[in-house]
Structure formats: structure tokens, C-alpha cells
Short mmCIF file of C-alpha atoms in Angstrom, two decimals:
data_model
loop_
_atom_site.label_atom_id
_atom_site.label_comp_id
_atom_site.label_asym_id
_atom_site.label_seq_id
_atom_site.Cartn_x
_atom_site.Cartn_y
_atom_site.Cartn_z
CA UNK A 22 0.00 0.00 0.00
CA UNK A 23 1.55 3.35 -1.21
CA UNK A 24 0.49 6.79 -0.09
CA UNK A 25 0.32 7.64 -3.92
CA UNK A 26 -3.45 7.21 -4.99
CA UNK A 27 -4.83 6.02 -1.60
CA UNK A 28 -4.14 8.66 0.79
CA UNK A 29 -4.31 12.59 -0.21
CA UNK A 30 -2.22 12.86 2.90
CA UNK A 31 -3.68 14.89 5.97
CA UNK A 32 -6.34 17.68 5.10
CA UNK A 33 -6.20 21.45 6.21
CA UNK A 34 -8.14 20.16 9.36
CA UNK A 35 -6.39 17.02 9.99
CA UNK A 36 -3.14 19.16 9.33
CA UNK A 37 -3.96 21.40 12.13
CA UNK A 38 -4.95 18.42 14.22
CA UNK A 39 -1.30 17.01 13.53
CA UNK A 40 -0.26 19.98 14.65
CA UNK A 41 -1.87 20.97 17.93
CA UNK A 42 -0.63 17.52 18.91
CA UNK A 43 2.61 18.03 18.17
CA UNK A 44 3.04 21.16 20.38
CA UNK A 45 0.88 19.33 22.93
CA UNK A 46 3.49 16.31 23.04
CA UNK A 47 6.93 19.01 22.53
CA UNK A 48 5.40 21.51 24.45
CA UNK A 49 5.50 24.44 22.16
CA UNK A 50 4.07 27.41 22.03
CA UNK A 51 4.48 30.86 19.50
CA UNK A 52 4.11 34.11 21.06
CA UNK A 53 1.39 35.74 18.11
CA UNK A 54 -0.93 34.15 15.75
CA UNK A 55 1.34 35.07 12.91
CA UNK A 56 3.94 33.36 14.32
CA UNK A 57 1.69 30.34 14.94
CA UNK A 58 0.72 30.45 11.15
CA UNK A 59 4.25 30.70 10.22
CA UNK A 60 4.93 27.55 11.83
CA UNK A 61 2.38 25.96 10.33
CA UNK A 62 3.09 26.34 7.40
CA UNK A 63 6.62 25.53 7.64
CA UNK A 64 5.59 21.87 9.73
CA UNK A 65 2.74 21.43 6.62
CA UNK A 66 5.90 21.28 4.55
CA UNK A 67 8.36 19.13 6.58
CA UNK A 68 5.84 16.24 6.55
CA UNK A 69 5.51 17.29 2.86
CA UNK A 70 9.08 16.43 2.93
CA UNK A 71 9.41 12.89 5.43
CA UNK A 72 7.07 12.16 3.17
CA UNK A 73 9.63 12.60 0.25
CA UNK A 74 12.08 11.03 2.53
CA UNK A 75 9.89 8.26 2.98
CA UNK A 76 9.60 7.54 -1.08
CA UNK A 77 12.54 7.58 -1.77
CA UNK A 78 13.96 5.65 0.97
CA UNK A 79 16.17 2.28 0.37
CA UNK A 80 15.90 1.18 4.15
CA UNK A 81 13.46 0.53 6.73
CA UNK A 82 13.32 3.55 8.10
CA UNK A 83 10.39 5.55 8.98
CA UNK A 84 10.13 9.58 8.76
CA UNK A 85 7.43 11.84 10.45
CA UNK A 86 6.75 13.91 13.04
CA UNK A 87 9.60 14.53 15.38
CA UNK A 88 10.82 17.30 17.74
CA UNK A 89 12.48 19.50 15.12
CA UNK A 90 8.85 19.10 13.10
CA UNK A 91 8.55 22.90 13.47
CA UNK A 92 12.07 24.12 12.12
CA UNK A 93 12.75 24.99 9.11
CA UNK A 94 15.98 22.97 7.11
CA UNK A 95 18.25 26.38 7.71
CA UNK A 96 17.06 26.53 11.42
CA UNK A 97 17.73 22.76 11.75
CA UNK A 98 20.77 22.62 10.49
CA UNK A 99 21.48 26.13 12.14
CA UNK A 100 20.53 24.85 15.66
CA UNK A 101 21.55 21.19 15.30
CA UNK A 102 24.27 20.85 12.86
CA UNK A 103 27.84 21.29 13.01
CA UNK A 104 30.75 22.76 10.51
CA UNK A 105 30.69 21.19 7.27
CA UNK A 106 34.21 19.07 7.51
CA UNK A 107 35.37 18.87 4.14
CA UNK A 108 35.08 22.69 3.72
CA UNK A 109 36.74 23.80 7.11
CA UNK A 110 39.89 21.00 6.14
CA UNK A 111 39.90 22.37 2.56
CA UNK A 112 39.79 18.93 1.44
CA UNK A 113 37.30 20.34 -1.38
CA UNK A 114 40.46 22.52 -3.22
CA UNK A 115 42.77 21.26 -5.09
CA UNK A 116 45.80 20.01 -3.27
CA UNK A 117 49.07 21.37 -4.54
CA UNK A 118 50.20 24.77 -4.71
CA UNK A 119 50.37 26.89 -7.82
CA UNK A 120 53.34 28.63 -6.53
CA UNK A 121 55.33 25.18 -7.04
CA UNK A 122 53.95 24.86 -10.45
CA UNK A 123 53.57 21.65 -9.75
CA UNK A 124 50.79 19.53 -7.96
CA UNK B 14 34.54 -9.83 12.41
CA UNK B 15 31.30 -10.97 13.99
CA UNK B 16 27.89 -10.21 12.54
CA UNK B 17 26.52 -7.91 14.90
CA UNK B 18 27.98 -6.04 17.62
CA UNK B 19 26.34 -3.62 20.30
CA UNK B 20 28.79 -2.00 23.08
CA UNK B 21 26.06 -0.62 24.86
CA UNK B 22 25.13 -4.99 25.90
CA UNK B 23 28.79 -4.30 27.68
CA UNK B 24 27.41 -1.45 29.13
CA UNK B 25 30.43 0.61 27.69
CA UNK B 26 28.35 3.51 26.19
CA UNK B 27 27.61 6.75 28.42
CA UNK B 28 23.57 7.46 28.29
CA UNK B 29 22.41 9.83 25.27
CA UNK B 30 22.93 13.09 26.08
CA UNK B 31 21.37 16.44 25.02
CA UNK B 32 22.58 18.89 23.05
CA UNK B 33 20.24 21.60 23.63
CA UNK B 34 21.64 25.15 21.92
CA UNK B 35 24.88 24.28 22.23
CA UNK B 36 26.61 23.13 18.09
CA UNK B 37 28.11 20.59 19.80
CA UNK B 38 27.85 16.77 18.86
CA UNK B 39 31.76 17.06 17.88
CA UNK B 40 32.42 17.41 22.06
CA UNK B 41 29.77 14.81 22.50
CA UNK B 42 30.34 12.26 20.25
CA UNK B 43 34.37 12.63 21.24
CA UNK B 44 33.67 12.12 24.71
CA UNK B 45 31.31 9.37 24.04
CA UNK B 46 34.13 7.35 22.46
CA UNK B 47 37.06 8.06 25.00
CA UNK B 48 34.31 6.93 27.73
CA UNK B 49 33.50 4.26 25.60
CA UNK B 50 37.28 2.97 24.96
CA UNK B 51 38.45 3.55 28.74
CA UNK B 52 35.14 1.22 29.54
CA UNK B 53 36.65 -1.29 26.85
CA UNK B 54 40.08 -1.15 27.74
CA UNK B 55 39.71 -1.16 31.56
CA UNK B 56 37.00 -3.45 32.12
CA UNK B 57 34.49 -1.24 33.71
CA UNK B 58 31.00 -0.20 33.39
CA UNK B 59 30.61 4.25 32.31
CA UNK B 60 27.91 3.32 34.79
CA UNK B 61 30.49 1.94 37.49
CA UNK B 62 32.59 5.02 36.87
CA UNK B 63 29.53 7.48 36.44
CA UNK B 64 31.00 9.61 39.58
CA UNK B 65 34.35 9.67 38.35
CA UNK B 66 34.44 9.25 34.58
CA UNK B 67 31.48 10.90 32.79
CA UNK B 68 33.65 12.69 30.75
CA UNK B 69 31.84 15.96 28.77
CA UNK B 70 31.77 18.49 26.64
CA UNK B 71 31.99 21.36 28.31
CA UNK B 72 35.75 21.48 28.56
CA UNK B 73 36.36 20.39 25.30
CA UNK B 74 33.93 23.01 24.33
CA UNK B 75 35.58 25.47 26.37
CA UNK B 76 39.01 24.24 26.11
CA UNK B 77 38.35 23.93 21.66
CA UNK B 78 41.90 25.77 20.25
CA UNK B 79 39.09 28.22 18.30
CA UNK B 80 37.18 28.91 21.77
CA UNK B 81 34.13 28.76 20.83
CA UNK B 82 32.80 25.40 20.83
CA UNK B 83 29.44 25.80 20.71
CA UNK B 84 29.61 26.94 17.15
CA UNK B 85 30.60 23.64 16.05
CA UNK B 86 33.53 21.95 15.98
CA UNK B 87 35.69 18.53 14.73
CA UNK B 88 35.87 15.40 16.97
CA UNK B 89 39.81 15.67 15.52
CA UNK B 90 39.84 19.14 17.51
CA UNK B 91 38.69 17.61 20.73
CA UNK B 92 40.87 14.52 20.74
CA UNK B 93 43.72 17.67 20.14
CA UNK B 94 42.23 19.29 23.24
CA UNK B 95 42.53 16.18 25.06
CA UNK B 96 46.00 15.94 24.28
CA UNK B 97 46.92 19.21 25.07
CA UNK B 98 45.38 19.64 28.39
CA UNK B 99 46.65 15.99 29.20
CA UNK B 100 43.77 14.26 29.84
CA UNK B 101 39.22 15.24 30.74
CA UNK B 102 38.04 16.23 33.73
CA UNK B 103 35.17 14.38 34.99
CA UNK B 104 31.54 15.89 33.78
CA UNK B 105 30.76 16.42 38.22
CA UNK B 106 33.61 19.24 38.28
CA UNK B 107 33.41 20.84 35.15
CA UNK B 108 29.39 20.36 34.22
CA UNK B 109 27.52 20.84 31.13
CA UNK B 110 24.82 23.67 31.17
CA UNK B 111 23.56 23.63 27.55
CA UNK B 112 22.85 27.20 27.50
CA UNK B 113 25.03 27.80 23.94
CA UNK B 114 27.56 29.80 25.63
CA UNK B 115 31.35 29.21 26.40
CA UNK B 116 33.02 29.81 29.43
CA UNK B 117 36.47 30.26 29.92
CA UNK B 118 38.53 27.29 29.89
CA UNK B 119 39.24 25.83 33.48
CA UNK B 120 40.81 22.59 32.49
CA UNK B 121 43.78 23.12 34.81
CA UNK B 122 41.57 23.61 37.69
CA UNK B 123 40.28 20.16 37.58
CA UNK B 124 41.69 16.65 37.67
CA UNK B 125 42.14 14.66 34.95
CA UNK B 126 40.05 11.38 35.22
CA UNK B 127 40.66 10.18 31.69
CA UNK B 128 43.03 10.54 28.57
CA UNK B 129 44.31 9.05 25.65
CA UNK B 130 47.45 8.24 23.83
CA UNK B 131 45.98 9.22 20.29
CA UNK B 132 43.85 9.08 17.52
CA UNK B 133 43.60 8.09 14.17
CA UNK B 134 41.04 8.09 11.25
CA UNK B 135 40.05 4.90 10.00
CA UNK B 136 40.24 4.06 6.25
CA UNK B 137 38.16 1.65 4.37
CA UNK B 138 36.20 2.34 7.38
CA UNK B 139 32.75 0.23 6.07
CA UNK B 140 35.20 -2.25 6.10
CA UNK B 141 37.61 -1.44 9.15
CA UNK B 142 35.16 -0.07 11.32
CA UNK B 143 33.54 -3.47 12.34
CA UNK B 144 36.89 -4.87 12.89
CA UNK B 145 37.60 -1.44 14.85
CA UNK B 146 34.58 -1.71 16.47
CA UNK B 147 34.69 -5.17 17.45
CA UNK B 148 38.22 -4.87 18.59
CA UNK B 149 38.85 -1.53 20.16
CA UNK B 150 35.45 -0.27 20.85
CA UNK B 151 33.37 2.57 19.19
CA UNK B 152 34.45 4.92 16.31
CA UNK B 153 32.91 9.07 16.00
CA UNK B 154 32.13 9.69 12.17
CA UNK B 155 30.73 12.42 10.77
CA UNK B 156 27.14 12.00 9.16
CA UNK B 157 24.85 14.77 6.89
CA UNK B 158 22.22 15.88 8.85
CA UNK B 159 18.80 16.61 7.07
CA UNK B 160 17.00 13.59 6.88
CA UNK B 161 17.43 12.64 10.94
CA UNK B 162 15.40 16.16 11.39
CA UNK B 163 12.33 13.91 10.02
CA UNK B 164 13.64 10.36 11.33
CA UNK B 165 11.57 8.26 13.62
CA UNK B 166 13.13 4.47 13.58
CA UNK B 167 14.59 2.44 11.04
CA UNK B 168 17.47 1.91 8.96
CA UNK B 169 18.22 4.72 6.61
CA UNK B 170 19.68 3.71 3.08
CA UNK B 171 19.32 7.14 1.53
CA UNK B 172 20.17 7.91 -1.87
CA UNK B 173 22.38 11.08 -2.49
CA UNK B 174 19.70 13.15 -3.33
CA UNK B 175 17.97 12.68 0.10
CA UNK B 176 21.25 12.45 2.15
CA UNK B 177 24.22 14.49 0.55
CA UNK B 178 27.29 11.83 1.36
CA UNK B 179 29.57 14.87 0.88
CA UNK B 180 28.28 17.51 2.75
CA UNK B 181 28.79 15.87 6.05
CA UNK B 182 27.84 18.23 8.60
CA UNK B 183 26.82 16.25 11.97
CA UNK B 184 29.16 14.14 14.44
CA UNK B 185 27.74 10.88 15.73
CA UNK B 186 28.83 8.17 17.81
CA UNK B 187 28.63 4.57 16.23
CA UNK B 188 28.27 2.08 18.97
CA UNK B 189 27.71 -1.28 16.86
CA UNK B 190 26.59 -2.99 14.12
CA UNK B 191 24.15 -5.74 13.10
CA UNK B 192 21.74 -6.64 10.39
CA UNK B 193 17.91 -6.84 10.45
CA UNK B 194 15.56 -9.46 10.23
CA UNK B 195 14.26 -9.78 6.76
CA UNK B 196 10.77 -8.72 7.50
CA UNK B 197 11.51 -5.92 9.90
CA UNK B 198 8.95 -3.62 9.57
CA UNK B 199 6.98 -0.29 8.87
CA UNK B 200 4.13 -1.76 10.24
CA UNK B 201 1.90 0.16 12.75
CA UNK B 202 2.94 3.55 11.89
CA UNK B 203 1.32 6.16 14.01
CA UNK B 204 2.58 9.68 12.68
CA UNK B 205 4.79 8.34 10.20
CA UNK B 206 4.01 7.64 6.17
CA UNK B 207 1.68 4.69 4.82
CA UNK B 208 3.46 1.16 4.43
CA UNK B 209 5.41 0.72 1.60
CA UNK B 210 6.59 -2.40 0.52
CA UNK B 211 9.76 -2.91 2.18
CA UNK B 212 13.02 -4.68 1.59
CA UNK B 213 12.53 -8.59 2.15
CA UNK B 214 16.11 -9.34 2.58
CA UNK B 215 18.13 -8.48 5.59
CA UNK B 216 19.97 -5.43 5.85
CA UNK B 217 23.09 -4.90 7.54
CA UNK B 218 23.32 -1.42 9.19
CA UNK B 219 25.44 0.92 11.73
CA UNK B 220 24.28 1.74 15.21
CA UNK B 221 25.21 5.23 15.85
CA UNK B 222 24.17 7.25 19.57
CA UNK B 223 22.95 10.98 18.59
CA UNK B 224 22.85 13.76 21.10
CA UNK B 225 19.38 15.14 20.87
CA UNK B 226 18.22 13.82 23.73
CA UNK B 227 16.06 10.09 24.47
CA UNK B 228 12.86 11.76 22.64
CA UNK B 229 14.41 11.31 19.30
CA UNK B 230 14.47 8.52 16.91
CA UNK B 231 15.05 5.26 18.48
CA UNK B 232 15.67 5.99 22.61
CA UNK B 233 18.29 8.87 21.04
CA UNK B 234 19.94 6.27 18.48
CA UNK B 235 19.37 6.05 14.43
CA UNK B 236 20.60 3.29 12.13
CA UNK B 237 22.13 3.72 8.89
CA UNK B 238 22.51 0.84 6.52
CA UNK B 239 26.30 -0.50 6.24
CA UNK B 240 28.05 -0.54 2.55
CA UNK B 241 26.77 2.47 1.07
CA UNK B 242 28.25 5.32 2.66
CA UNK B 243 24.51 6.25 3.41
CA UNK B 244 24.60 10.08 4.36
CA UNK B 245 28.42 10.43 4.05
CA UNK B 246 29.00 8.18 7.20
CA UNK B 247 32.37 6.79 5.93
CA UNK B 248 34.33 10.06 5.03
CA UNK B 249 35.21 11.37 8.36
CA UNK B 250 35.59 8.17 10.79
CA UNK B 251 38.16 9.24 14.12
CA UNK B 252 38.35 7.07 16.92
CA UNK B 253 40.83 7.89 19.79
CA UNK B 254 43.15 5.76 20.83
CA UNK B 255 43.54 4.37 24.32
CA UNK B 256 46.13 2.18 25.68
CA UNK B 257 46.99 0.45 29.04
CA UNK B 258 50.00 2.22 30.43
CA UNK B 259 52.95 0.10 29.28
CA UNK B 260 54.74 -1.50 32.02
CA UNK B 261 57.73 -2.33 30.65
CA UNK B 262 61.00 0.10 31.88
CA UNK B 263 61.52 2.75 28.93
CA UNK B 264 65.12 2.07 27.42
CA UNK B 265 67.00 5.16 26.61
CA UNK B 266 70.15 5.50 24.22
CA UNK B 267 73.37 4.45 26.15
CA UNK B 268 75.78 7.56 26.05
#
């Protein structure tokens, strides 16, 4: 049974459902409605996105709702992730040094 | 090499810790594995040594050669740390806070319960990681992030388009290895996506502690299956190194 042709996926109702539990269970709340819209939004579009996850997965794993549910990727990554290795070693460049001529 | 291995059955692995707003999983995942290796190596439980071992963070955070640890960092950086403050303090003197701020370093202040001789970086590491593992105890690699921000439980074999396997930008600590059953499942799936048809055959996967807390994914650990490089997991692999104190009387050079 696939999502694709069975299951629309949750409705604006069952959306905001989904969603007041989620702040229920991680205990969240936004300080003005706009905010609370904003967030939304921005959860409407990271199960949008497990569900993509989910597709496209090789594994057994299962994606959903989960803590971060309410962050966008830049927050996430902003809040959760660290430096980006190859970049900080300069492993990305080319090794060798023009000033030799040489690599 | 056995088939599955789980360090945390030897009760070598420190509980999952929490991040919180502190860019930190380098410290964590670094302190996880000396922990984890001093367990190995001397015979004892992190739980047996909870009051004097529980190695953390915060001075490797505090102590990081850029100072400011909390804005990310390399598990390389903190086994350099390690090294050149000779050894951790225990997590009871020098505690963890979480608040995403770094103090000034007070590693000399405090006595050193724990250090290590070196590290290294494994290569061929799907291969020499399980030997690693199995031998010497657990190994900190460096993992792409995005797709744990949605994970729940499983074993993620992602494809490079979900899961960059270059862009490695998260520091985890793998703690074993194993392979599923070949009908383990997506069955009863609460807030998670319908029930595709999954893989019959076993799968042989990672087991890697995170350090977002017990909430996430499975108890605070993920899986990630083993032979793909699934989300980069094989480019940055650093394990320290820690050895029983060598007995024998150093020779020197005879004048």
C-alpha cells in the first residue's frame, strides 16, 4: 500500500490536528498568531518532505513527526548541525600549490 | 569480524545526552568514544565510573583551540584538546549547562580522570570499522544531517539526493553494528508515512548514539545501513586511541 493514490495525505483540518498535537506532546508554544501560522506552514511542509524522505527511501526507516517538526531545514541545520568538515579542512580545493607549479 | 555487535550490551556507552543550543555533537560524540574505549580497555562499566568518569563536553567546548565550541567543531579538535590539556576532567567538576555559551577554559583547575594516547582516522572504514569496532570499541564519524530532522526508527539507506554523502555536517557516535531481520517492519505507523513495501532481505546497518536527547528517533539512536556510505558516514571516521599504560621500563640511548 503506497500513499500515492490512496491517501491525499492529511487535510487542512487534519493538518492542524497534527499539529496541535505536536506542540501538545513538545510543548511548544508561539508568542502571536502570525507566528503560529508561520509555523504551520513551515511543519505542513516538513511532513511534505518525510514524506519525500519516505519515497525515496532504500531502508526501513520511517520519517514523520519529530521534535524539530517545526524548524525549518536552515534553522535545523542552524541549531543542530555542526561545521561542514570537508570545507573547514579544505579537502574540497585542489591540493598542490600553484606557486610550485607543480601539484 | 562478527555479525553484529552492540557495546552498549557491555554497558560501555555513556547514556544519550542532550545537546540543547549548544553546536556541539563534535564534544559529544568525542567524549562518548574516549568513555566508551576507557570502559573497553579497563574493564568497567561508564555506569560503574559514572561519579568519576562521565567525561563531557563542556571542557572540550571550552578548552576547543578556536574557543568557541558551541559553534561547532571537529571530533579531531577535541581529541587535540585532550591531548593538550593531558587528559578530561570528569563531567561532576566541570558540568555541562547547555545554555550555547562558552566559558572560559578551566581545564587546569580540575583533575584529569581520563586521557588518551591518540587518535587516528580509519580508512576503508565500512570495512575497518567493524573490525575497529569489534576490537577496540566505538568509532565518532561524521554524518549529513537533514533527513534525521524527520527520522523516527529504522534503517536509513538514503540515496544522495535525500542524504548528501559529501556535505557531512553532523558528528555521531557509532556504537555497533548488526543486520535486520528480513521482514523488519513499517508496520503500525502512528505519525509516520503509509506502508510501503519494504526490503525482504536483511539489511546490515550501523548503530550510531545521537545527542538530541532520548525523545528522538530510536531511545536517542538512528541506524544507517552499512556498505553504502549512506549520508556520508564513511568520510570522516576518528576514533581515539587508548592504551593500558605500558609497564615495561623505557630504554634510553646508552651515552
Amino acid at each position: 500500500g503506497s500513499l500515492r493514490g490512496q491517501d491525499p495525505g492529511p487535510q487542512p483540518l487534519e493538518l492542524k490536528e497534527v499539529f496541535r498535537l505536536f506542540q501538545m506532546q513538545y510543548n511548544r508554544s508561539y508568542p502571536n498568531p502570525a507566528e503560529h501560522a508561520r509555523r504551520l506552514d513551515i511543519f505542513a511542509q516538513n511532513l511534505a518532505n518525510a514524506q519525500r524522505l519516505q519515497e525515496e527511501d532504500l531502508g526501513t526507516a520511517e520519517f514523520g513527526v519529530t521534535q524539530f517538526s517545526d524548524l525549518t531545514e536552515e534553522e535545523f541545520v542552524q541549531l543542530y548541525g555542526n561545521r561542514v568538515a570537508g570545507e573547514a579542512l579544505g579537502v574540497s580545493r585542489k591540493v598542490g600549490s600553484e606557486e610550485w607549479g607543480h601539484s | 569480524v562478527p555479525s553484529t555487535c552492540d557495546w552498549r550490551k557491555a554497558g560501555a556507552i555513556s547514556p544519550v545526552r542532550n545537546q540543547q543550543h549548544c553546536n556541539c555533537c563534535w564534544a559529544i560524540a568525542a567524549a562518548g568514544n574516549i568513555e566508551a574505549l576507557w570502559a573497553i580497555k579497563f574493564g568497567r562499566s561508564v555506569e560503574a565510573w559514572a561519579h568519576t568518569l562521565s567525561l563531557l563536553a563542556p571542557e572540550l567546548i571550552d578548552c576547543d583551540r578556536c574557543g568557541n565550541g558551541c559553534k561547532g567543531g571537529f571530533v579531531w579538535d577535541a581529541f587535540l584538546t585532550v591531548l593538550n590539556n593531558s587528559g578530561l576532567a570528569s563531567e561532576k567538576d566541570y558540568p555541562f549547562d547547555g545554555s550555547g555559551k562558552t566559558h572560559r577554559c578551566l581545564a587546569e583547575k580540575h583533575k584529569k580522570v581520563a586521557w588518551i594516547q591518540d587518535f587516528i582516522t580509519l580508512q576503508a572504514f565500512e570495512q575497518s570499522a567493524g573490525r575497529m569496532g569489534t576490537r577496540a570499541g566505538t568509532v565518532a564519524p561524521d554524518s549529513a544531517s537533514l533527513p534525521l530532522q524527520h527520522y523516527q526508527k529504522g534503517v536509513i539507506q538514503a540515496t544522495p539526493t535525500t542524504c548528501d554523502p559529501v556535505q557531512v555536517n553532523h558528528c555521531v557516535l557509532l556504537v555497533g553494528f548488526g543486520k535486520t531481520k528480513s521482514v523488519e517492519g513499517r508496520q503500525g505507523k502512528a505519525a509516520s508515512f503509509g506502508s510501503y513495501s519494504r526490503p525482504r532481505h536483511s539489511m546490515a546497518y550501523w548503530t550510531l548514539q545521537n545527542s538530541w536527547g532520548t525523545h528522538w528517533g530510536e531511545k536517542g539512536y538512528f541506524r544507517l545501513h552499512r556498505g553504502s556510505n549512506t549520508c556520508g558516514i564513511t568520510r570522516f571516521p576518528v576514533t581515539a586511541r587508548v592504551d593500558k599504560p605500558n609497564k615495561r621500563q623505557q630504554v634510553s640511548c646508552p651515552p
